[in-house]
Amino acid sequence: MADIDWDFWFSKPYIYTWQAAALIHGINPKKIKFPVRDAAGELHFDHANFDGRYEEFRIKLDLLTEHAWIQNFSAQNLRVDFKRFLFWALHVRKWDMPPRLAAFAQGVDLDTLDENAEEKANLLRDERNTLQIIWALRTMLKDHQYGKTDRELIYYLSKTYSDRSGFKRLALEMKFAEAQVASEM
C-alpha cells in the first residue's frame, strides 16, 4: 500500500491507534477497511487490507495501545497524540518507519508540545462533552422508527444527509463508537 498523503497525516494532532500502527508500516490508513469492534471492545480488521503484513501491524498496534497511557501520548477514544506517539516510536522504541515519517518524527520537540498541553486538554474535555451529548441523543433516538439499532440509524442518517461529510456511514460509525466510550467514562 503506497500513496500516503503524509502532509494530511502530519496536520492531524490526534489519530486513531490503528492509523498510527498502519503509518509506522507505510500502510495507508485510508486504504484499510474500517475495523469492526466486538462486544469486548476489541478491534477486528480485514486481513486483506495489509498486503500480508497484518501480524506486524497487530504487534505494533498492541504495543502502542499498551504504552499509550504510560508514555503520555494517549488521547481519548482510542486515539493518540500523533507527535508524542512519533517521538516515542522513534526515540524510545526505535521503530523503523518510512523515511518521510521518520524525518517528521525527528523534528518533534517535546518542550514545544508541553507548552500547548493545557490548551489541548481543554479541547479534549470539550470533545468528550460533545460525545456525551451525541450518545444521550442516540439513546433518545432508540424510540425513533429508524433508530432501533445503530445500523438502522446510521443508514437513515447517511441517506437523509448524504450531502454532508460528517454523515457518511464510516464517520457515523466511528462517532457513535467514540460517543459510547465517552458516555462510559
Steps between C-alpha positions, in 0.01 A plus 500: 500500500651827394388850411479629855417870519755572771411870520143403586614276784762747626227763534295285737560548872325172593457179307358159585738243640445272203579786260827564686596132479422497127706813429802353683490217244447730204144376460248764394227505769254636243533171310416287804140394536371650822541256792204334669480508879373190680303500826823500703623811318766316299563632148487251212645575158466349156841336458489555124569870559855440623684338208610209720628728779207465737697323776768774503226764506317327786815473712568873460135584571501293819827654619398857436161441664667354810752784526273793409401593855834421660700697244258797501396497135150367549200708405144396568288263294770269362711784366854620557670837497670441167817701565555357849441152363755556222757627750450183707506271195822652363701586812379249759398192300732579207251359252579501132260718306469649153764770438254790475335398828838458670610846385181652638539311828860618528373860501257449791594717799341384827564834673287681242229236533493544878440875463171425323390215730240698702334632186482149356358365827219755480427402140485132599260578785276694260506211255416249774202716602385513138529123469296454817228720350509294180455180700215649703325596176572154357340345808193719458472397134454134594126571477527647147372271226844492335697499823437162659858393424814699424512344155147620418565849629834530320338386175215749545730792585748425220218491242312803638811719526706351216627845397680553834839339560439452874209271418687244293450146628859451623507841672173423679615153607818642650325795667239268656777268624691796646182639655422167664850478648480863623164434664651211698772719655 
